Short mmCIF file of C-alpha atoms and ligand atoms in Angstrom, two decimals:
data_model
loop_
_atom_site.label_atom_id
_atom_site.label_comp_id
_atom_site.label_asym_id
_atom_site.label_seq_id
_atom_site.Cartn_x
_atom_site.Cartn_y
_atom_site.Cartn_z
CA UNK U 611 42.76 -57.28 -86.68
CA UNK U 612 39.79 -54.77 -87.72
CA UNK U 613 36.68 -54.46 -85.91
CA UNK U 614 33.34 -55.59 -87.27
CA UNK U 615 30.58 -53.85 -85.29
CA UNK U 616 27.11 -54.80 -85.51
CA UNK U 617 26.07 -51.96 -87.54
CA UNK U 618 27.74 -48.99 -89.47
CA UNK U 619 26.08 -45.78 -90.09
CA UNK U 620 25.63 -44.99 -93.72
CA UNK U 621 26.65 -41.61 -94.74
CA UNK U 622 26.60 -39.54 -98.09
CA UNK U 623 29.75 -38.42 -99.78
CA UNK U 624 31.43 -35.58 -97.69
CA UNK U 625 31.02 -33.27 -100.60
CA UNK U 626 27.15 -34.16 -101.25
CA UNK U 627 26.66 -32.96 -97.56
CA UNK U 628 28.58 -29.95 -97.74
CA UNK U 629 26.64 -28.96 -100.85
CA UNK U 630 23.33 -29.57 -98.97
CA UNK U 631 24.10 -27.43 -96.11
CA UNK U 632 25.87 -24.40 -98.16
CA UNK U 633 22.63 -22.31 -98.18
CA UNK U 634 22.17 -22.47 -94.54
CA UNK U 635 25.13 -19.92 -94.25
CA UNK U 636 23.06 -17.58 -96.40
CA UNK U 637 19.91 -18.11 -94.72
CA UNK U 638 21.12 -18.33 -91.07
CA UNK U 639 17.92 -20.45 -90.38
CA UNK U 640 19.36 -23.33 -88.47
CA UNK U 641 16.22 -24.73 -86.74
CA UNK U 642 12.70 -24.30 -85.98
CA UNK U 643 10.93 -25.86 -88.93
CA UNK U 644 13.35 -24.46 -91.57
CA UNK U 645 13.10 -25.01 -95.46
CA UNK U 646 15.11 -28.49 -95.18
CA UNK U 647 12.93 -29.60 -92.38
CA UNK U 648 9.91 -28.79 -94.61
CA UNK U 649 11.38 -30.52 -97.79
CA UNK U 650 12.26 -33.61 -95.77
CA UNK U 651 8.67 -33.91 -94.40
CA UNK U 652 7.26 -33.78 -98.08
CA UNK U 653 9.88 -36.18 -99.46
CA UNK U 654 9.23 -38.56 -96.61
CA UNK U 655 5.46 -38.37 -96.95
CA UNK U 656 6.04 -39.68 -100.47
CA UNK U 657 8.57 -42.34 -99.56
CA UNK U 658 6.48 -43.83 -96.71
CA UNK U 659 3.22 -43.51 -98.47
CA UNK U 660 1.51 -41.63 -95.74
CA UNK U 661 -0.31 -38.56 -95.56
CA UNK U 662 1.45 -36.82 -92.70
CA UNK U 663 4.99 -36.86 -91.48
CA UNK U 664 5.90 -34.76 -88.43
CA UNK U 665 9.67 -34.58 -87.54
CA UNK U 666 11.19 -34.82 -84.41
CA UNK U 667 14.59 -34.30 -82.68
CA UNK U 668 14.59 -38.03 -82.00
CA UNK U 669 12.38 -41.13 -82.06
CA UNK U 670 11.80 -41.38 -78.35
CA UNK U 671 10.52 -37.70 -78.01
CA UNK U 672 8.33 -38.60 -81.18
CA UNK U 673 6.75 -41.37 -79.10
CA UNK U 674 6.54 -39.63 -75.88
CA UNK U 675 4.85 -36.50 -77.32
CA UNK U 676 2.42 -38.60 -79.53
CA UNK U 677 1.18 -40.38 -76.59
CA UNK U 678 0.66 -36.95 -74.93
CA UNK U 679 -1.00 -35.55 -77.86
CA UNK U 680 -3.39 -38.77 -78.13
CA UNK U 681 -4.53 -37.89 -74.58
CA UNK U 682 -4.20 -41.57 -73.32
CA UNK U 683 -5.10 -42.64 -69.91
CA UNK U 684 -4.86 -45.39 -67.60
CA UNK U 685 -3.41 -48.68 -69.20
CA UNK U 686 -1.54 -49.19 -72.38
CA UNK U 687 -0.91 -52.72 -73.53
CA UNK U 688 2.57 -53.00 -74.95
CA UNK U 689 5.43 -55.53 -75.30
CA UNK U 690 8.49 -55.95 -73.20
CA UNK U 691 10.53 -57.42 -76.07
CA UNK U 692 11.66 -53.83 -77.31
CA UNK U 693 14.11 -50.93 -76.86
CA UNK U 694 13.85 -49.04 -73.45
CA UNK U 695 12.12 -46.12 -75.29
CA UNK U 696 8.89 -47.79 -75.84
CA UNK U 697 8.13 -48.55 -72.29
CA UNK U 698 9.64 -45.53 -70.89
CA UNK U 699 7.45 -43.20 -73.32
CA UNK U 700 4.39 -44.82 -71.49
CA UNK U 701 5.60 -44.51 -68.08
CA UNK U 702 6.84 -41.02 -68.60
CA UNK U 703 3.39 -39.95 -69.52
CA UNK U 704 2.11 -41.06 -66.32
CA UNK U 705 0.59 -44.37 -67.62
CA UNK U 706 0.64 -47.91 -66.84
CA UNK U 707 2.17 -50.43 -69.28
CA UNK U 708 0.55 -53.77 -69.33
CA UNK U 709 2.84 -56.29 -71.03
CA UNK U 710 1.70 -58.80 -73.52
CA UNK U 711 3.78 -61.66 -74.53
CA UNK U 712 5.25 -62.11 -77.93
CA UNK U 713 4.86 -64.50 -80.94
CA UNK U 714 7.77 -67.05 -81.03
CA UNK U 715 8.18 -66.64 -84.86
CA UNK U 716 7.92 -62.87 -85.51
CA UNK U 717 8.82 -61.58 -82.04
CA UNK U 718 5.96 -59.06 -82.43
CA UNK U 719 2.84 -58.91 -79.85
CA UNK U 720 1.23 -62.24 -79.74
CA UNK U 721 -2.36 -61.16 -80.88
CA UNK U 722 -4.28 -64.10 -79.18
CA UNK U 723 -2.93 -62.83 -75.77
CA UNK U 724 -4.16 -59.26 -76.03
CA UNK U 725 -7.91 -59.34 -75.09
CA UNK U 726 -7.19 -61.01 -71.84
CA UNK U 727 -5.28 -58.02 -70.87
CA UNK U 728 -7.92 -55.38 -71.63
CA UNK U 729 -9.64 -53.81 -68.52
CA UNK U 730 -11.86 -50.78 -68.25
CA UNK U 731 -8.68 -48.65 -67.73
CA UNK U 732 -7.25 -49.67 -71.06
CA UNK U 733 -6.92 -46.86 -73.56
CA UNK U 734 -4.39 -48.07 -76.08
CA UNK U 735 -2.39 -50.69 -77.58
CA UNK U 736 1.41 -49.93 -78.39
CA UNK U 737 2.88 -52.66 -80.43
CA UNK U 738 6.32 -52.84 -81.97
CA UNK U 739 7.33 -53.96 -85.32
CA UNK U 740 10.34 -55.84 -84.17
CA UNK U 741 13.50 -56.09 -86.43
CA UNK U 742 11.45 -55.03 -89.28
CA UNK U 743 8.72 -57.74 -88.85
CA UNK U 744 5.52 -56.35 -89.32
CA UNK U 745 2.90 -57.01 -86.49
CA UNK U 746 -0.31 -58.64 -87.40
CA UNK U 747 -1.80 -55.36 -88.09
CA UNK U 748 -5.27 -56.71 -89.20
CA UNK U 749 -5.92 -58.64 -86.03
CA UNK U 750 -4.85 -55.64 -83.99
CA UNK U 751 -7.17 -53.40 -85.83
CA UNK U 752 -10.18 -55.57 -85.17
CA UNK U 753 -9.29 -55.87 -81.42
CA UNK U 754 -8.95 -52.15 -81.31
CA UNK U 755 -12.23 -51.43 -83.05
CA UNK U 756 -14.10 -54.01 -80.90
CA UNK U 757 -12.89 -52.28 -77.53
CA UNK U 758 -12.63 -48.77 -79.02
CA UNK U 759 -8.93 -48.51 -78.27
CA UNK U 760 -6.15 -46.45 -80.00
CA UNK U 761 -3.34 -47.90 -81.71
CA UNK U 762 0.20 -46.46 -81.74
CA UNK U 763 3.01 -48.41 -83.57
CA UNK U 764 6.53 -48.12 -82.66
CA UNK U 765 7.71 -48.56 -86.05
CA UNK U 766 11.39 -47.49 -85.47
CA UNK U 767 12.68 -50.85 -87.20
CA UNK U 768 10.37 -50.50 -90.27
CA UNK U 769 11.50 -47.77 -92.29
CA UNK U 770 10.61 -48.55 -95.77
CA UNK U 771 8.78 -51.57 -95.13
CA UNK U 772 5.56 -52.28 -97.03
CA UNK U 773 2.62 -54.62 -96.68
CA UNK U 774 0.67 -55.28 -99.89
CA UNK U 775 2.09 -52.03 -101.39
CA UNK U 776 0.99 -50.02 -98.32
CA UNK U 777 3.65 -48.35 -96.13
CA UNK U 778 4.37 -49.59 -92.70
CA UNK U 779 2.99 -46.39 -91.27
CA UNK U 780 -0.52 -46.74 -92.75
CA UNK U 781 -1.73 -48.93 -89.87
CA UNK U 782 -3.29 -47.91 -86.54
CA UNK U 783 -3.88 -44.32 -85.54
CA UNK U 784 -0.12 -43.38 -85.93
CA UNK U 785 3.34 -44.71 -86.11
CA UNK U 786 6.56 -43.55 -84.81
CA UNK U 787 9.92 -43.76 -86.61
CA UNK U 788 13.39 -43.32 -85.32
CA UNK U 789 16.05 -41.88 -87.59
CA UNK U 790 19.02 -42.66 -85.09
CA UNK U 791 22.58 -43.09 -86.58
CA UNK U 792 22.15 -46.72 -86.31
CA UNK U 793 18.78 -47.19 -88.15
CA UNK U 794 18.26 -48.11 -91.80
CA UNK U 795 17.60 -44.26 -92.65
CA UNK U 796 18.95 -41.75 -90.30
CA UNK U 797 19.26 -37.97 -89.68
CA UNK U 798 22.10 -38.49 -87.22
CA UNK U 799 19.39 -38.25 -84.42
CA UNK U 800 15.86 -37.89 -85.24
CA UNK U 801 12.57 -39.20 -85.52
CA UNK U 802 8.84 -38.84 -86.78
CA UNK U 803 5.10 -39.36 -86.11
CA UNK U 804 3.26 -40.65 -89.31
CA UNK U 805 -0.26 -41.04 -89.78
CA UNK U 806 -3.00 -40.99 -92.45
CA UNK U 807 -6.05 -38.54 -92.45
CA UNK U 808 -5.87 -36.04 -89.56
CA UNK U 809 -7.60 -37.35 -86.65
CA UNK U 810 -8.58 -34.66 -84.36
CA UNK U 811 -6.05 -32.18 -85.40
CA UNK U 812 -3.03 -34.37 -84.63
CA UNK U 813 -0.72 -32.49 -86.98
CA UNK U 814 -1.15 -29.20 -85.29
CA UNK U 815 -1.14 -30.61 -81.82
CA UNK U 816 2.30 -32.33 -82.40
CA UNK U 817 3.59 -29.14 -83.86
CA UNK U 818 2.79 -27.42 -80.66
CA UNK U 819 4.16 -29.96 -78.37
CA UNK U 820 7.51 -30.14 -79.91
CA UNK U 821 7.95 -26.39 -79.57
CA UNK U 822 6.90 -25.71 -75.89
CA UNK U 823 3.22 -25.77 -76.59
CA UNK U 824 3.56 -22.47 -78.43
CA UNK U 825 0.33 -21.86 -80.59
CA UNK U 826 0.90 -18.40 -81.75
CA UNK U 827 3.09 -15.28 -80.64
CA UNK U 828 0.77 -14.91 -77.50
CA UNK U 829 -0.68 -18.30 -76.85
CA UNK U 830 0.86 -21.29 -75.27
CA UNK U 831 -1.87 -23.62 -74.98
CA UNK U 832 -0.10 -27.06 -74.14
CA UNK U 833 2.29 -28.26 -71.65
CA UNK U 834 4.92 -28.98 -74.52
CA UNK U 835 8.58 -29.99 -74.74
CA UNK U 836 11.34 -28.95 -77.21
CA UNK U 837 11.89 -31.60 -79.76
CA UNK U 838 12.43 -29.74 -83.16
CA UNK U 839 14.46 -31.50 -85.89
CA UNK U 840 17.22 -28.94 -86.69
CA UNK U 841 18.41 -28.06 -90.30
CA UNK U 842 21.79 -30.00 -90.20
CA UNK U 843 19.88 -33.11 -89.34
CA UNK U 844 17.23 -32.55 -92.01
CA UNK U 845 20.23 -31.98 -94.33
CA UNK U 846 21.66 -35.35 -93.51
CA UNK U 847 18.11 -37.09 -94.00
CA UNK U 848 17.75 -35.36 -97.56
CA UNK U 849 21.15 -36.64 -98.56
CA UNK U 850 20.65 -40.23 -97.15
CA UNK U 851 17.26 -40.49 -98.65
CA UNK U 852 18.65 -40.12 -102.10
CA UNK U 853 20.76 -43.49 -101.56
CA UNK U 854 18.21 -45.49 -99.44
CA UNK U 855 17.07 -47.82 -102.15
CA UNK U 856 20.49 -48.75 -102.93
CA UNK U 857 21.52 -49.20 -99.27
CA UNK U 858 18.59 -51.45 -98.55
CA UNK U 859 19.29 -53.45 -101.90
CA UNK U 860 22.93 -53.93 -100.53
CA UNK U 861 21.73 -54.94 -97.17
CA UNK U 862 19.59 -57.47 -98.86
CA UNK U 863 22.57 -59.22 -100.27
CA UNK U 864 24.21 -59.47 -96.76
CA UNK U 865 21.05 -60.99 -95.45
CA UNK U 866 20.89 -63.47 -98.30
CA UNK U 867 24.33 -64.60 -97.60
CA UNK U 868 23.64 -65.21 -94.00
CA UNK U 869 20.57 -67.09 -94.88
CA UNK U 870 22.38 -69.33 -97.32
CA UNK U 871 24.96 -70.24 -94.66
CA UNK U 872 22.81 -70.49 -91.65
CA UNK U 873 19.31 -71.77 -92.53
CA UNK U 874 18.39 -75.40 -91.71
CA UNK U 875 21.16 -75.80 -89.12
CA UNK U 876 19.86 -77.65 -86.08
CA UNK U 877 19.60 -75.39 -83.01
CA UNK U 878 19.70 -72.15 -85.15
CA UNK U 879 16.29 -70.36 -85.85
CA UNK U 880 16.28 -67.57 -88.48
CA UNK U 881 13.45 -64.96 -88.92
CA UNK U 882 11.48 -66.00 -91.93
CA UNK U 883 10.67 -63.51 -94.44
CA UNK U 884 6.81 -62.45 -94.30
CA UNK U 885 4.44 -63.11 -96.95
CA UNK U 886 3.37 -59.87 -99.00
CA UNK U 887 6.04 -57.58 -97.19
CA UNK U 888 8.72 -55.72 -98.69
CA UNK U 889 11.54 -56.01 -96.20
CA UNK U 890 14.14 -53.30 -95.42
CA UNK U 891 16.55 -55.79 -94.08
CA UNK U 892 17.28 -53.86 -90.68
CA UNK U 893 18.36 -56.56 -88.46
CA UNK U 894 19.50 -60.07 -88.68
CA UNK U 895 18.45 -61.87 -85.54
CA UNK U 896 19.53 -65.52 -84.94
CA UNK U 897 18.16 -67.65 -82.03
CA UNK U 898 20.63 -70.12 -80.50
CA UNK U 899 18.98 -73.06 -78.92
CA UNK U 900 21.40 -74.55 -76.52
CA UNK U 901 19.41 -78.05 -76.44
CA UNK U 902 20.43 -78.50 -79.96
CA UNK U 903 23.49 -76.22 -80.90
CA UNK U 904 26.95 -76.79 -79.35
CA UNK U 905 27.03 -73.41 -77.67
CA UNK U 906 24.55 -70.93 -76.26
CA UNK U 907 24.05 -67.22 -77.18
CA UNK U 908 26.36 -65.92 -74.73
CA UNK U 909 29.17 -68.12 -75.56
CA UNK U 910 28.84 -67.47 -79.28
CA UNK U 911 28.86 -63.69 -78.68
CA UNK U 912 32.03 -64.26 -76.62
CA UNK U 913 33.64 -66.28 -79.24
CA UNK U 914 32.96 -63.55 -81.87
CA UNK U 915 34.21 -60.78 -79.60
CA UNK U 916 37.49 -62.57 -79.34
CA UNK U 917 37.88 -62.15 -83.02
CA UNK U 918 36.79 -58.36 -82.94
CA UNK U 919 33.29 -59.17 -84.07
CA UNK U 920 30.69 -57.36 -82.25
CA UNK U 921 27.32 -58.56 -82.07
CA UNK U 922 24.34 -57.46 -80.02
CA UNK U 923 21.97 -59.13 -77.45
CA UNK U 924 18.96 -57.37 -78.87
CA UNK U 925 16.74 -57.26 -76.87
CA UNK U 926 18.14 -58.39 -73.61
CA UNK U 927 17.10 -57.75 -70.97
CA UNK U 928 13.47 -57.25 -71.65
CA UNK U 929 11.87 -53.91 -70.35
CA UNK U 930 9.71 -55.57 -67.73
CA UNK U 931 12.90 -56.76 -65.91
CA UNK U 932 14.58 -53.46 -66.01
CA UNK U 933 16.14 -52.38 -62.67
CA UNK U 934 13.99 -49.14 -62.82
CA UNK U 935 10.98 -51.31 -62.85
CA UNK U 936 11.92 -53.77 -60.18
CA UNK U 937 8.89 -54.94 -58.18
CA UNK U 938 6.50 -53.19 -60.46
CA UNK U 939 6.63 -55.67 -63.57
CA UNK U 940 7.71 -59.19 -63.86
CA UNK U 941 9.24 -60.78 -66.87
CA UNK U 942 7.89 -64.16 -65.96
CA UNK U 943 4.44 -62.73 -67.03
CA UNK U 944 5.79 -62.80 -70.37
CA UNK U 945 7.60 -66.25 -70.78
CA UNK U 946 8.20 -66.29 -74.63
CA UNK U 947 9.67 -62.82 -74.49
CA UNK U 948 11.82 -63.85 -71.63
CA UNK U 949 12.96 -67.11 -73.20
CA UNK U 950 13.83 -65.43 -76.57
CA UNK U 951 15.76 -62.55 -74.84
CA UNK U 952 18.11 -65.15 -73.46
CA UNK U 953 18.66 -66.75 -76.97
CA UNK U 954 18.69 -64.17 -79.49
CA UNK U 955 21.61 -62.39 -81.12
CA UNK U 956 21.68 -60.03 -83.93
CA UNK U 957 24.49 -60.26 -86.19
CA UNK U 958 26.48 -57.45 -87.86
CA UNK U 959 24.56 -55.93 -90.74
CA UNK U 960 25.24 -52.88 -93.03
CA UNK U 961 25.26 -51.84 -96.71
CA UNK U 962 28.94 -52.15 -97.01
CA UNK U 963 29.63 -55.27 -94.88
CA UNK U 964 31.85 -57.25 -97.29
CA UNK U 965 30.39 -60.75 -97.98
CA UNK U 966 33.84 -62.37 -97.05
CA UNK U 967 33.29 -61.01 -93.59
CA UNK U 968 29.73 -62.47 -93.72
CA UNK U 969 31.42 -65.93 -94.51
CA UNK U 970 33.95 -65.65 -91.74
CA UNK U 971 31.32 -64.74 -89.26
CA UNK U 972 29.22 -67.78 -90.31
CA UNK U 973 32.27 -70.01 -90.12
CA UNK U 974 33.10 -68.96 -86.67
CA UNK U 975 29.57 -69.55 -85.57
CA UNK U 976 29.23 -72.76 -87.24
CA UNK U 977 32.56 -74.44 -86.29
CA UNK U 978 32.61 -75.91 -82.91
CA UNK U 979 35.66 -74.98 -80.97
C1 PLP M 1533 15.60 -46.71 -81.82
C2 PLP M 1533 14.45 -47.18 -81.17
C3 PLP M 1533 13.65 -46.24 -80.39
C4 PLP M 1533 14.21 -44.69 -80.03
O1 PLP M 1533 14.47 -44.01 -81.11
P1 PLP M 1533 15.76 -43.02 -80.70
O2 PLP M 1533 15.60 -42.16 -82.05
O3 PLP M 1533 17.01 -43.41 -80.62
O4 PLP M 1533 15.07 -41.98 -79.63
C5 PLP M 1533 12.39 -46.52 -79.94
N1 PLP M 1533 12.04 -47.76 -80.04
C6 PLP M 1533 12.76 -48.86 -80.77
C7 PLP M 1533 12.16 -50.24 -81.11
C8 PLP M 1533 14.03 -48.43 -81.44
O5 PLP M 1533 14.83 -49.42 -81.99
#
């Protein structure tokens, strides 16, 4: 039996990649903001409809160094319903994450619960656009303005998503994207910080921080790290970007089939498309309610695994219940996130997933056995 994984990295034709990397053998410029790196930044600025894109070796380091560049202090209000990276990036900067519960429909931060968490130590809000669902960016902007807080979005799931014709990265002070192999757009490993305008010379600060804090030949003026995207990664990005619209369209076909088969089934909850949002079809999460459906999330996951179909309990566990944070943070403080984390399963989704396979997955989910 063939394996069906939760995702499958998109790749250009082998010859296309070889063609793209050929001139690296002439230039011998392999990393340190080379020609392909610069070309990819420019092309992404256009694609993402944002003034500035700063590339990184991966999404996590982009977020960690962005937080450093912003000079945040004290507490950061964030969500536990995310990948480990979001919370770790806050903690590794010596800051305290304060966890806000999530909205049960979009799985993004519940904006009605943010203000109660703000204290004199709060310096920023760090929400996540979960599964490609956009946060309530307008409400968050108002809260941030009222309390003079910075807003950084973890936009790792929202590459290519637009709201009323504006790119997902146009909201807040800055957004982080991940270009990991499993994401809708990837550079093998990679990431970016995106923002409009250039608040406080952010572009230059990020440039320094990803290169050891080196300002010029004789000046090192920041405690930086090494997080430069190399030319082979950028080349993969340039190739993948050419095919991205088609990839997203093909993902959309898979999503439509899942919706046709699974909507309206008692005990199953799908993520609704958002109003005025151009989606990227990054993930297909399904909530299994054991009170109404014949089996719970874990049983469905096991049943599919026996048929070599690999789903993902994403996000489970939530970050405030990680072993490394034991005794510090408590999942019970965010009951909606905790509940969702026990019920949600993301189903296989990638551009080339055959619709017959989607049907087989749905049959297995729907037939009690
Ligand atoms: C993938 C991901 C990251 C981390 O990105 P990497 O490129 O793997 O370092 C951060 N946050 C979220 C929500 C992600 O899905």
